[in-house]
Amino acid sequence: NIKPIIYTKFALMKFPKNLSDKLETRKQNNALRQLPSASSNIDFASNDYLGFAKSAAIFNRTHQFLIDNDYQQNGATGSRLLSGNHPLYQSTENHIAKFHQAESALVFNSGYDANVGFFSSVLQKGDFILYDELCHASIRDGIRLSNAKSFKFQHNDFEDLERLLTQCQPTTNNQQPATLYIATESVFSMDGDTPNLEKLVNLAEKYEAHIVIDEAHALGVFGNQGEGLVQSLQLQDKIFARIVTFGKGLGCHGAAILGSQKLKEYLVNFARSFIYTTGLSPHAIATIYMAYQVLQQDQFSLEKLRNNINAFNQQKQLLGLKPLFVRSKSAIQSAIIPGNEKVKTIASKLQQNGFDVKAILSPTVPEGQERLRFCIHSYNTSEEISSLMACIQSLL
């Protein structure tokens, strides 16, 4: 007799009208987000660029590693500053730092946690942070939580960035010198394009600015061993901090901030998203460790991914679809199709034809920049790519 009473009580609770109104506006704009069902279609939607998320080899190696090292623990048991700093953290962070040619690496629970923790704690009152207008929400949220003065520059436009740099002359606050920071991404998650990092480094040196680069979508895609765009250009010593995340190319979970040992020490003391959260489990850290080892050994998947990216770009040119797409040499390819209703309709038809392709709607992207977002993988076949592009051409 208790359950019907509880149900009735919840049913009578009023949902705040202002929140209901916001949901209704989303519905009217055909922009309401909903959790999708699992799809058995050909994958052109996930960030699993190398297929590591489905890798039986990584799964089995992780399992065996835990057994061999007698790790029989399901959780971290607490934050890393209390009881959660199990020994696997140190060996994994050392391995990550060495692989990325960084002085140190500090693992966070996710890329979102890493960016929010970094920007909210590192940026100080009186500092300036200049960020690309298309930077990820986690970067923008971290900046909002800081006390720094923030300005966005036009996407990949370094003339606009230099205009801002000339206006932002750091002053002193409480006798402490202010600092100038520039934040961008090596591969942008919605456009798939990349900035001219050599030019950015030269600009930063000219104005004595510190560069922060999110490499979430470059890890596993660029570099001889998938180490990212910064290292492939040999610029790692010019970058103040790099954020690498493991939920894309590495197919697992978590993230790391790469930088100096002093930066690591600072983040351990002041990054709230690191301090006040339970650590990752030994199994999660072991998976990251094994994924890095496979990344260093699996040249075939890296080469196959790059060949598929080239094949996709060739098909765009061959079928006359190139003008629709944002220029990209990464695993992310976006076709701009303005209008939420129109792009959702085309995505639905692609799904009916057996392709898992997602529509990206406003407000996730600016109104008029709605798009089909295609993710290329090492496990896609040339036939699948050709069939997908022919289907796109027929629908458009």
mmCIF file of C-alpha atoms in Angstrom:
data_model
loop_
_atom_site.group_PDB
_atom_site.id
_atom_site.type_symbol
_atom_site.label_atom_id
_atom_site.label_comp_id
_atom_site.label_asym_id
_atom_site.label_seq_id
_atom_site.Cartn_x
_atom_site.Cartn_y
_atom_site.Cartn_z
ATOM 1 C CA ASN A 1 0.000 0.000 0.000
ATOM 2 C CA ILE A 2 2.992 2.304 0.372
ATOM 3 C CA LYS A 3 4.019 2.471 -3.302
ATOM 4 C CA PRO A 4 0.815 4.081 -4.643
ATOM 5 C CA ILE A 5 1.042 6.764 -1.952
ATOM 6 C CA ILE A 6 4.652 7.610 -2.854
ATOM 7 C CA TYR A 7 3.785 7.683 -6.546
ATOM 8 C CA THR A 8 0.878 10.028 -5.904
ATOM 9 C CA LYS A 9 3.078 12.387 -3.903
ATOM 10 C CA PHE A 10 5.615 12.636 -6.717
ATOM 11 C CA ALA A 11 2.880 13.035 -9.305
ATOM 12 C CA LEU A 12 1.521 16.006 -7.401
ATOM 13 C CA MET A 13 4.877 17.770 -7.254
ATOM 14 C CA LYS A 14 4.917 20.820 -9.499
ATOM 15 C CA PHE A 15 7.812 21.185 -11.913
ATOM 16 C CA PRO A 16 9.006 24.818 -11.958
ATOM 17 C CA LYS A 17 7.279 26.752 -14.736
ATOM 18 C CA ASN A 18 10.427 28.548 -15.879
ATOM 19 C CA LEU A 19 12.099 25.176 -16.452
ATOM 20 C CA SER A 20 9.043 23.825 -18.269
ATOM 21 C CA ASP A 21 9.060 26.908 -20.492
ATOM 22 C CA LYS A 22 12.682 26.304 -21.448
ATOM 23 C CA LEU A 23 11.915 22.708 -22.398
ATOM 24 C CA GLU A 24 8.912 23.823 -24.427
ATOM 25 C CA THR A 25 11.047 26.356 -26.305
ATOM 26 C CA ARG A 26 13.506 23.603 -27.206
ATOM 27 C CA LYS A 27 10.631 21.463 -28.520
ATOM 28 C CA GLN A 28 9.259 24.323 -30.606
ATOM 29 C CA ASN A 29 12.707 24.923 -32.096
ATOM 30 C CA ASN A 30 13.043 21.224 -32.916
ATOM 31 C CA ALA A 31 16.161 21.242 -30.727
ATOM 32 C CA LEU A 32 15.174 19.083 -27.762
ATOM 33 C CA ARG A 33 18.000 16.733 -26.806
ATOM 34 C CA GLN A 34 17.120 13.089 -26.118
ATOM 35 C CA LEU A 35 19.231 10.079 -25.233
ATOM 36 C CA PRO A 36 19.574 7.897 -28.353
ATOM 37 C CA SER A 37 19.022 4.165 -28.494
ATOM 38 C CA ALA A 38 21.871 1.791 -29.290
ATOM 39 C CA SER A 39 22.472 1.505 -33.018
ATOM 40 C CA SER A 40 23.602 -1.445 -35.112
ATOM 41 C CA ASN A 41 24.220 0.785 -38.134
ATOM 42 C CA ILE A 42 27.653 1.333 -39.669
ATOM 43 C CA ASP A 43 29.513 3.604 -37.268
ATOM 44 C CA PHE A 44 30.183 7.096 -38.579
ATOM 45 C CA ALA A 45 29.217 8.795 -35.309
ATOM 46 C CA SER A 46 31.423 7.668 -32.424
ATOM 47 C CA ASN A 47 34.759 9.131 -31.320
ATOM 48 C CA ASP A 48 36.291 5.636 -31.208
ATOM 49 C CA TYR A 49 38.688 6.521 -34.032
ATOM 50 C CA LEU A 50 40.981 3.485 -33.684
ATOM 51 C CA GLY A 51 38.428 0.961 -32.464
ATOM 52 C CA PHE A 52 40.146 0.730 -29.068
ATOM 53 C CA ALA A 53 36.819 0.914 -27.187
ATOM 54 C CA LYS A 54 35.868 -2.450 -28.710
ATOM 55 C CA SER A 55 39.359 -3.946 -28.626
ATOM 56 C CA ALA A 56 39.395 -7.436 -27.121
ATOM 57 C CA ALA A 57 43.200 -7.234 -26.975
ATOM 58 C CA ILE A 58 43.137 -4.162 -24.706
ATOM 59 C CA PHE A 59 40.351 -5.668 -22.591
ATOM 60 C CA ASN A 60 42.241 -8.937 -22.105
ATOM 61 C CA ARG A 61 45.599 -7.251 -21.508
ATOM 62 C CA THR A 62 44.040 -5.019 -18.859
ATOM 63 C CA HIS A 63 42.432 -7.993 -17.133
ATOM 64 C CA GLN A 64 45.668 -9.982 -17.155
ATOM 65 C CA PHE A 65 47.689 -7.006 -15.951
ATOM 66 C CA LEU A 66 45.410 -6.589 -12.927
ATOM 67 C CA ILE A 67 45.652 -10.289 -12.109
ATOM 68 C CA ASP A 68 49.429 -10.404 -12.524
ATOM 69 C CA ASN A 69 49.843 -7.389 -10.221
ATOM 70 C CA ASP A 70 47.247 -8.628 -7.701
ATOM 71 C CA TYR A 71 44.849 -5.711 -8.063
ATOM 72 C CA GLN A 72 41.548 -6.977 -6.687
ATOM 73 C CA GLN A 73 39.865 -3.673 -5.986
ATOM 74 C CA ASN A 74 36.735 -2.307 -7.683
ATOM 75 C CA GLY A 75 37.020 1.345 -6.683
ATOM 76 C CA ALA A 76 39.582 3.963 -5.733
ATOM 77 C CA THR A 77 37.952 4.275 -2.248
ATOM 78 C CA GLY A 78 38.317 8.052 -2.082
ATOM 79 C CA SER A 79 39.914 11.132 -3.571
ATOM 80 C CA ARG A 80 43.571 10.857 -4.510
ATOM 81 C CA LEU A 81 44.529 13.159 -1.666
ATOM 82 C CA LEU A 82 42.905 10.796 0.841
ATOM 83 C CA SER A 83 42.843 7.057 0.095
ATOM 84 C CA GLY A 84 42.441 6.873 -3.677
ATOM 85 C CA ASN A 85 46.013 7.342 -4.911
ATOM 86 C CA HIS A 86 46.684 3.667 -5.655
ATOM 87 C CA PRO A 87 50.131 2.727 -7.067
ATOM 88 C CA LEU A 88 48.857 2.369 -10.642
ATOM 89 C CA TYR A 89 48.413 6.134 -10.857
ATOM 90 C CA GLN A 90 52.121 6.884 -10.564
ATOM 91 C CA SER A 91 53.289 4.307 -13.103
ATOM 92 C CA THR A 92 50.586 5.356 -15.575
ATOM 93 C CA GLU A 93 51.268 9.083 -15.213
ATOM 94 C CA ASN A 94 54.992 8.464 -15.640
ATOM 95 C CA HIS A 95 54.301 6.480 -18.804
ATOM 96 C CA ILE A 96 51.984 9.167 -20.198
ATOM 97 C CA ALA A 97 54.508 11.934 -19.473
ATOM 98 C CA LYS A 98 57.308 10.005 -21.175
ATOM 99 C CA PHE A 99 55.162 9.189 -24.214
ATOM 100 C CA HIS A 100 54.152 12.826 -24.639
ATOM 101 C CA GLN A 101 57.653 14.193 -23.908
ATOM 102 C CA ALA A 102 56.337 16.216 -20.976
ATOM 103 C CA GLU A 103 57.874 16.799 -17.579
ATOM 104 C CA SER A 104 54.717 15.595 -15.821
ATOM 105 C CA ALA A 105 51.198 14.276 -16.336
ATOM 106 C CA LEU A 106 48.265 14.506 -13.936
ATOM 107 C CA VAL A 107 45.261 12.250 -14.563
ATOM 108 C CA PHE A 108 41.736 13.635 -14.143
ATOM 109 C CA ASN A 109 38.465 11.715 -14.206
ATOM 110 C CA SER A 110 37.394 13.210 -17.554
ATOM 111 C CA GLY A 111 38.319 15.829 -20.112
ATOM 112 C CA TYR A 112 35.575 18.046 -18.737
ATOM 113 C CA ASP A 113 37.022 17.761 -15.212
ATOM 114 C CA ALA A 114 40.501 18.507 -16.527
ATOM 115 C CA ASN A 115 39.517 21.681 -18.379
ATOM 116 C CA VAL A 116 37.262 23.011 -15.628
ATOM 117 C CA GLY A 117 39.911 22.262 -13.001
ATOM 118 C CA PHE A 118 42.729 23.820 -14.996
ATOM 119 C CA PHE A 119 41.128 27.068 -16.107
ATOM 120 C CA SER A 120 39.241 27.749 -12.879
ATOM 121 C CA SER A 121 42.363 27.366 -10.737
ATOM 122 C CA VAL A 122 45.251 28.582 -12.922
ATOM 123 C CA LEU A 123 43.684 31.828 -14.125
ATOM 124 C CA GLN A 124 44.033 34.538 -11.489
ATOM 125 C CA LYS A 125 42.376 37.887 -10.918
ATOM 126 C CA GLY A 126 43.928 40.411 -13.279
ATOM 127 C CA ASP A 127 45.103 37.743 -15.746
ATOM 128 C CA PHE A 128 43.934 37.726 -19.357
ATOM 129 C CA ILE A 129 42.694 34.621 -21.167
ATOM 130 C CA LEU A 130 42.108 34.815 -24.929
ATOM 131 C CA TYR A 131 40.290 31.785 -26.323
ATOM 132 C CA ASP A 132 39.061 30.617 -29.702
ATOM 133 C CA GLU A 133 35.335 31.280 -30.086
ATOM 134 C CA LEU A 134 34.734 27.577 -30.882
ATOM 135 C CA CYS A 135 36.514 26.202 -27.822
ATOM 136 C CA HIS A 136 34.745 23.358 -26.039
ATOM 137 C CA ALA A 137 32.126 24.050 -23.356
ATOM 138 C CA SER A 138 34.440 22.653 -20.667
ATOM 139 C CA ILE A 139 37.060 25.312 -21.454
ATOM 140 C CA ARG A 140 34.472 28.072 -21.406
ATOM 141 C CA ASP A 141 32.967 26.810 -18.149
ATOM 142 C CA GLY A 142 36.402 26.720 -16.523
ATOM 143 C CA ILE A 143 37.088 30.278 -17.665
ATOM 144 C CA ARG A 144 33.735 31.434 -16.234
ATOM 145 C CA LEU A 145 34.677 29.987 -12.848
ATOM 146 C CA SER A 146 37.930 31.940 -12.798
ATOM 147 C CA ASN A 147 38.489 35.596 -11.918
ATOM 148 C CA ALA A 148 40.479 36.361 -15.059
ATOM 149 C CA LYS A 149 39.463 38.791 -17.784
ATOM 150 C CA SER A 150 38.403 36.746 -20.803
ATOM 151 C CA PHE A 151 38.048 37.597 -24.491
ATOM 152 C CA LYS A 152 37.274 35.313 -27.422
ATOM 153 C CA PHE A 153 38.917 35.663 -30.811
ATOM 154 C CA GLN A 154 37.419 34.668 -34.143
ATOM 155 C CA HIS A 155 37.894 31.039 -35.034
ATOM 156 C CA ASN A 156 41.499 30.289 -36.062
ATOM 157 C CA ASP A 157 41.928 33.992 -36.869
ATOM 158 C CA PHE A 158 45.322 35.047 -35.529
ATOM 159 C CA GLU A 159 44.986 38.579 -36.853
ATOM 160 C CA ASP A 160 42.015 38.977 -34.537
ATOM 161 C CA LEU A 161 43.989 37.286 -31.773
ATOM 162 C CA GLU A 162 46.894 39.722 -32.207
ATOM 163 C CA ARG A 163 44.483 42.644 -32.110
ATOM 164 C CA LEU A 164 43.354 41.425 -28.682
ATOM 165 C CA LEU A 165 46.911 40.739 -27.571
ATOM 166 C CA THR A 166 47.894 44.333 -28.227
ATOM 167 C CA GLN A 167 44.947 45.524 -26.107
ATOM 168 C CA CYS A 168 45.541 43.157 -23.195
ATOM 169 C CA GLN A 169 48.563 44.489 -21.420
ATOM 170 C CA PRO A 170 48.848 42.668 -18.087
ATOM 171 C CA THR A 171 48.970 44.897 -15.037
ATOM 172 C CA THR A 172 49.775 44.043 -11.453
ATOM 173 C CA ASN A 173 47.339 43.037 -8.761
ATOM 174 C CA ASN A 174 48.348 43.055 -5.094
ATOM 175 C CA GLN A 175 51.993 43.252 -6.156
ATOM 176 C CA GLN A 176 51.620 40.020 -8.164
ATOM 177 C CA PRO A 177 52.300 40.191 -11.915
ATOM 178 C CA ALA A 178 49.364 39.258 -14.112
ATOM 179 C CA THR A 179 49.743 36.632 -16.843
ATOM 180 C CA LEU A 180 48.504 36.355 -20.402
ATOM 181 C CA TYR A 181 47.067 33.013 -21.645
ATOM 182 C CA ILE A 182 45.866 31.760 -25.032
ATOM 183 C CA ALA A 183 43.568 28.735 -25.242
ATOM 184 C CA THR A 184 42.678 26.732 -28.327
ATOM 185 C CA GLU A 185 42.246 23.162 -29.566
ATOM 186 C CA SER A 186 44.467 21.209 -31.913
ATOM 187 C CA VAL A 187 41.393 19.618 -33.520
ATOM 188 C CA PHE A 188 37.993 21.243 -33.052
ATOM 189 C CA SER A 189 35.273 18.801 -32.102
ATOM 190 C CA MET A 190 32.505 20.184 -34.318
ATOM 191 C CA ASP A 191 34.474 21.405 -37.357
ATOM 192 C CA GLY A 192 37.390 18.960 -37.322
ATOM 193 C CA ASP A 193 39.761 21.697 -38.464
ATOM 194 C CA THR A 194 43.101 22.672 -36.941
ATOM 195 C CA PRO A 195 44.828 25.998 -36.198
ATOM 196 C CA ASN A 196 48.275 26.962 -37.464
ATOM 197 C CA LEU A 197 50.139 26.035 -34.292
ATOM 198 C CA GLU A 198 53.549 27.252 -35.509
ATOM 199 C CA LYS A 199 52.109 30.711 -36.112
ATOM 200 C CA LEU A 200 50.374 30.593 -32.736
ATOM 201 C CA VAL A 201 53.643 29.798 -30.967
ATOM 202 C CA ASN A 202 55.409 32.698 -32.694
ATOM 203 C CA LEU A 203 52.606 35.050 -31.707
ATOM 204 C CA ALA A 204 52.647 33.855 -28.101
ATOM 205 C CA GLU A 205 56.399 34.338 -27.837
ATOM 206 C CA LYS A 206 56.087 37.858 -29.221
ATOM 207 C CA TYR A 207 53.594 38.836 -26.497
ATOM 208 C CA GLU A 208 54.958 36.564 -23.750
ATOM 209 C CA ALA A 209 51.722 34.594 -23.526
ATOM 210 C CA HIS A 210 51.221 31.047 -22.189
ATOM 211 C CA ILE A 211 49.573 28.588 -24.612
ATOM 212 C CA VAL A 212 47.042 25.974 -23.488
ATOM 213 C CA ILE A 213 45.957 23.391 -26.069
ATOM 214 C CA ASP A 214 43.211 20.790 -25.822
ATOM 215 C CA GLU A 215 44.345 17.727 -27.797
ATOM 216 C CA ALA A 216 41.219 15.623 -27.178
ATOM 217 C CA HIS A 217 40.565 14.831 -30.849
ATOM 218 C CA ALA A 218 44.222 14.707 -31.929
ATOM 219 C CA LEU A 219 45.402 11.874 -29.655
ATOM 220 C CA GLY A 220 45.440 8.678 -31.706
ATOM 221 C CA VAL A 221 45.029 10.596 -34.974
ATOM 222 C CA PHE A 222 48.116 12.790 -35.537
ATOM 223 C CA GLY A 223 51.778 11.893 -35.048
ATOM 224 C CA ASN A 224 53.865 8.827 -35.889
ATOM 225 C CA GLN A 225 52.485 7.011 -32.850
ATOM 226 C CA GLY A 226 49.244 8.943 -32.512
ATOM 227 C CA GLU A 227 50.781 11.249 -29.915
ATOM 228 C CA GLY A 228 48.877 14.339 -31.100
ATOM 229 C CA LEU A 229 49.330 17.362 -33.322
ATOM 230 C CA VAL A 230 51.588 19.345 -30.973
ATOM 231 C CA GLN A 231 54.258 16.626 -30.856
ATOM 232 C CA SER A 232 53.948 15.849 -34.548
ATOM 233 C CA LEU A 233 55.055 19.467 -35.096
ATOM 234 C CA GLN A 234 57.718 19.214 -32.346
ATOM 235 C CA LEU A 235 56.177 22.110 -30.424
ATOM 236 C CA GLN A 236 55.713 20.387 -27.055
ATOM 237 C CA ASP A 237 58.404 22.479 -25.370
ATOM 238 C CA LYS A 238 56.612 25.686 -26.408
ATOM 239 C CA ILE A 239 53.259 24.827 -24.816
ATOM 240 C CA PHE A 240 52.435 25.680 -21.203
ATOM 241 C CA ALA A 241 49.787 22.955 -20.854
ATOM 242 C CA ARG A 242 48.248 20.245 -23.009
ATOM 243 C CA ILE A 243 45.027 18.435 -22.177
ATOM 244 C CA VAL A 244 44.767 14.903 -23.581
ATOM 245 C CA THR A 245 41.589 12.891 -23.119
ATOM 246 C CA PHE A 246 41.198 9.134 -23.311
ATOM 247 C CA GLY A 247 37.543 8.742 -24.317
ATOM 248 C CA LYS A 248 38.216 9.305 -28.022
ATOM 249 C CA GLY A 249 41.258 7.784 -29.717
ATOM 250 C CA LEU A 250 42.208 5.634 -26.715
ATOM 251 C CA GLY A 251 38.700 4.237 -26.335
ATOM 252 C CA CYS A 252 38.575 4.346 -22.530
ATOM 253 C CA HIS A 253 37.941 7.095 -19.964
ATOM 254 C CA GLY A 254 39.718 9.938 -18.196
ATOM 255 C CA ALA A 255 42.142 12.683 -19.182
ATOM 256 C CA ALA A 256 45.529 14.105 -18.287
ATOM 257 C CA ILE A 257 47.067 17.555 -18.120
ATOM 258 C CA LEU A 258 50.627 17.639 -19.450
ATOM 259 C CA GLY A 259 53.075 20.293 -18.316
ATOM 260 C CA SER A 260 55.827 21.094 -15.879
ATOM 261 C CA GLN A 261 56.252 19.420 -12.509
ATOM 262 C CA LYS A 262 55.460 22.802 -10.943
ATOM 263 C CA LEU A 263 52.135 22.913 -12.798
ATOM 264 C CA LYS A 264 51.262 19.423 -11.554
ATOM 265 C CA GLU A 265 52.048 20.454 -7.987
ATOM 266 C CA TYR A 266 49.870 23.544 -8.377
ATOM 267 C CA LEU A 267 46.900 21.591 -9.770
ATOM 268 C CA VAL A 268 47.095 19.006 -6.979
ATOM 269 C CA ASN A 269 46.782 21.885 -4.517
ATOM 270 C CA PHE A 270 44.229 24.139 -6.225
ATOM 271 C CA ALA A 271 42.212 22.323 -8.957
ATOM 272 C CA ARG A 272 38.892 21.670 -7.240
ATOM 273 C CA SER A 273 37.696 19.104 -9.804
ATOM 274 C CA PHE A 274 40.792 17.071 -8.907
ATOM 275 C CA ILE A 275 40.808 17.592 -5.147
ATOM 276 C CA TYR A 276 37.160 16.979 -4.362
ATOM 277 C CA THR A 277 36.338 13.872 -6.382
ATOM 278 C CA THR A 278 36.855 10.136 -5.975
ATOM 279 C CA GLY A 279 39.746 8.862 -8.067
ATOM 280 C CA LEU A 280 39.429 6.482 -11.000
ATOM 281 C CA SER A 281 39.429 2.784 -10.171
ATOM 282 C CA PRO A 282 42.519 0.591 -10.687
ATOM 283 C CA HIS A 283 40.718 -1.026 -13.626
ATOM 284 C CA ALA A 284 40.132 2.341 -15.317
ATOM 285 C CA ILE A 285 43.771 3.389 -14.859
ATOM 286 C CA ALA A 286 45.046 0.000 -16.043
ATOM 287 C CA THR A 287 42.921 0.350 -19.188
ATOM 288 C CA ILE A 288 44.518 3.729 -19.909
ATOM 289 C CA TYR A 289 47.973 2.205 -19.353
ATOM 290 C CA MET A 290 47.306 -0.714 -21.716
ATOM 291 C CA ALA A 291 45.693 1.539 -24.344
ATOM 292 C CA TYR A 292 48.834 3.687 -24.465
ATOM 293 C CA GLN A 293 50.995 0.599 -24.896
ATOM 294 C CA VAL A 294 48.832 -0.667 -27.764
ATOM 295 C CA LEU A 295 48.846 2.816 -29.341
ATOM 296 C CA GLN A 296 52.644 2.685 -29.502
ATOM 297 C CA GLN A 297 52.562 -0.747 -31.136
ATOM 298 C CA ASP A 298 49.538 -0.597 -33.466
ATOM 299 C CA GLN A 299 50.837 1.139 -36.568
ATOM 300 C CA PHE A 300 48.284 -0.692 -38.717
ATOM 301 C CA SER A 301 45.246 1.013 -37.141
ATOM 302 C CA LEU A 302 46.899 4.441 -37.344
ATOM 303 C CA GLU A 303 47.700 3.941 -41.023
ATOM 304 C CA LYS A 304 44.238 2.570 -41.788
ATOM 305 C CA LEU A 305 42.604 5.586 -40.129
ATOM 306 C CA ARG A 306 44.682 8.014 -42.160
ATOM 307 C CA ASN A 307 43.912 6.140 -45.386
ATOM 308 C CA ASN A 308 40.192 6.281 -44.610
ATOM 309 C CA ILE A 309 40.350 10.023 -43.912
ATOM 310 C CA ASN A 310 42.054 10.504 -47.293
ATOM 311 C CA ALA A 311 39.441 8.289 -48.995
ATOM 312 C CA PHE A 312 36.603 10.316 -47.463
ATOM 313 C CA ASN A 313 38.144 13.579 -48.668
ATOM 314 C CA GLN A 314 38.685 12.131 -52.144
ATOM 315 C CA GLN A 315 35.033 11.072 -52.332
ATOM 316 C CA LYS A 316 33.939 14.599 -51.373
ATOM 317 C CA GLN A 317 35.923 15.956 -54.304
ATOM 318 C CA LEU A 318 34.816 13.248 -56.736
ATOM 319 C CA LEU A 319 31.101 13.633 -56.011
ATOM 320 C CA GLY A 320 31.097 17.430 -55.898
ATOM 321 C CA LEU A 321 30.281 17.536 -52.181
ATOM 322 C CA LYS A 322 33.376 19.421 -51.064
ATOM 323 C CA PRO A 323 31.688 22.880 -50.872
ATOM 324 C CA LEU A 324 29.313 21.553 -48.189
ATOM 325 C CA PHE A 325 32.098 20.488 -45.865
ATOM 326 C CA VAL A 326 34.316 22.344 -43.429
ATOM 327 C CA ARG A 327 37.927 21.873 -44.538
ATOM 328 C CA SER A 328 39.420 19.107 -42.390
ATOM 329 C CA LYS A 329 42.222 16.573 -42.494
ATOM 330 C CA SER A 330 41.210 15.036 -39.177
ATOM 331 C CA ALA A 331 38.848 12.176 -38.357
ATOM 332 C CA ILE A 332 35.980 14.680 -37.926
ATOM 333 C CA GLN A 333 34.218 15.778 -41.093
ATOM 334 C CA SER A 334 31.251 18.170 -40.972
ATOM 335 C CA ALA A 335 28.759 19.024 -43.715
ATOM 336 C CA ILE A 336 26.944 22.315 -43.042
ATOM 337 C CA ILE A 337 23.180 21.960 -43.639
ATOM 338 C CA PRO A 338 21.380 24.963 -42.077
ATOM 339 C CA GLY A 339 18.175 24.389 -40.153
ATOM 340 C CA ASN A 340 17.466 21.922 -37.357
ATOM 341 C CA GLU A 341 14.530 20.294 -39.140
ATOM 342 C CA LYS A 342 16.348 19.866 -42.445
ATOM 343 C CA VAL A 343 19.537 18.382 -41.005
ATOM 344 C CA LYS A 344 17.565 16.051 -38.698
ATOM 345 C CA THR A 345 15.565 14.799 -41.683
ATOM 346 C CA ILE A 346 18.677 14.005 -43.711
ATOM 347 C CA ALA A 347 20.348 12.315 -40.734
ATOM 348 C CA SER A 348 17.238 10.193 -40.232
ATOM 349 C CA LYS A 349 17.294 9.089 -43.877
ATOM 350 C CA LEU A 350 20.985 8.178 -43.608
ATOM 351 C CA GLN A 351 20.177 6.101 -40.550
ATOM 352 C CA GLN A 352 17.366 4.367 -42.434
ATOM 353 C CA ASN A 353 19.959 3.469 -45.065
ATOM 354 C CA GLY A 354 22.146 1.796 -42.437
ATOM 355 C CA PHE A 355 24.599 4.577 -41.522
ATOM 356 C CA ASP A 356 24.977 5.824 -37.949
ATOM 357 C CA VAL A 357 25.350 9.559 -38.585
ATOM 358 C CA LYS A 358 24.279 12.261 -36.158
ATOM 359 C CA ALA A 359 22.832 15.702 -36.779
ATOM 360 C CA ILE A 360 24.381 18.502 -34.713
ATOM 361 C CA LEU A 361 21.727 21.087 -33.958
ATOM 362 C CA SER A 362 21.635 24.625 -32.658
ATOM 363 C CA PRO A 363 22.202 25.675 -29.886
ATOM 364 C CA THR A 364 25.071 23.125 -29.747
ATOM 365 C CA VAL A 365 26.377 24.962 -32.824
ATOM 366 C CA PRO A 366 25.352 28.503 -33.825
ATOM 367 C CA GLU A 367 22.045 28.910 -35.642
ATOM 368 C CA GLY A 368 22.626 28.527 -39.370
ATOM 369 C CA GLN A 369 25.635 26.268 -38.756
ATOM 370 C CA GLU A 370 23.682 23.050 -38.157
ATOM 371 C CA ARG A 371 25.476 20.086 -39.628
ATOM 372 C CA LEU A 372 25.945 16.398 -40.233
ATOM 373 C CA ARG A 373 29.006 15.285 -38.280
ATOM 374 C CA PHE A 374 30.880 12.285 -39.653
ATOM 375 C CA CYS A 375 33.557 10.481 -37.658
ATOM 376 C CA ILE A 376 36.000 8.335 -39.608
ATOM 377 C CA HIS A 377 37.485 5.202 -38.038
ATOM 378 C CA SER A 378 40.237 2.727 -38.753
ATOM 379 C CA TYR A 379 37.618 -0.057 -38.976
ATOM 380 C CA ASN A 380 35.468 1.605 -41.645
ATOM 381 C CA THR A 381 35.918 -0.053 -45.029
ATOM 382 C CA SER A 382 36.440 1.747 -48.325
ATOM 383 C CA GLU A 383 33.130 0.268 -49.517
ATOM 384 C CA GLU A 384 31.301 1.724 -46.508
ATOM 385 C CA ILE A 385 32.791 5.153 -47.150
ATOM 386 C CA SER A 386 31.885 5.058 -50.857
ATOM 387 C CA SER A 387 28.325 3.898 -50.093
ATOM 388 C CA LEU A 388 27.865 6.609 -47.461
ATOM 389 C CA MET A 389 29.029 9.378 -49.769
ATOM 390 C CA ALA A 390 26.821 8.140 -52.624
ATOM 391 C CA CYS A 391 23.865 8.136 -50.250
ATOM 392 C CA ILE A 392 24.628 11.705 -49.149
ATOM 393 C CA GLN A 393 24.833 12.828 -52.759
ATOM 394 C CA SER A 394 21.454 11.274 -53.592
ATOM 395 C CA LEU A 395 19.767 12.860 -50.556
ATOM 396 C CA LEU A 396 21.137 16.324 -51.296
#
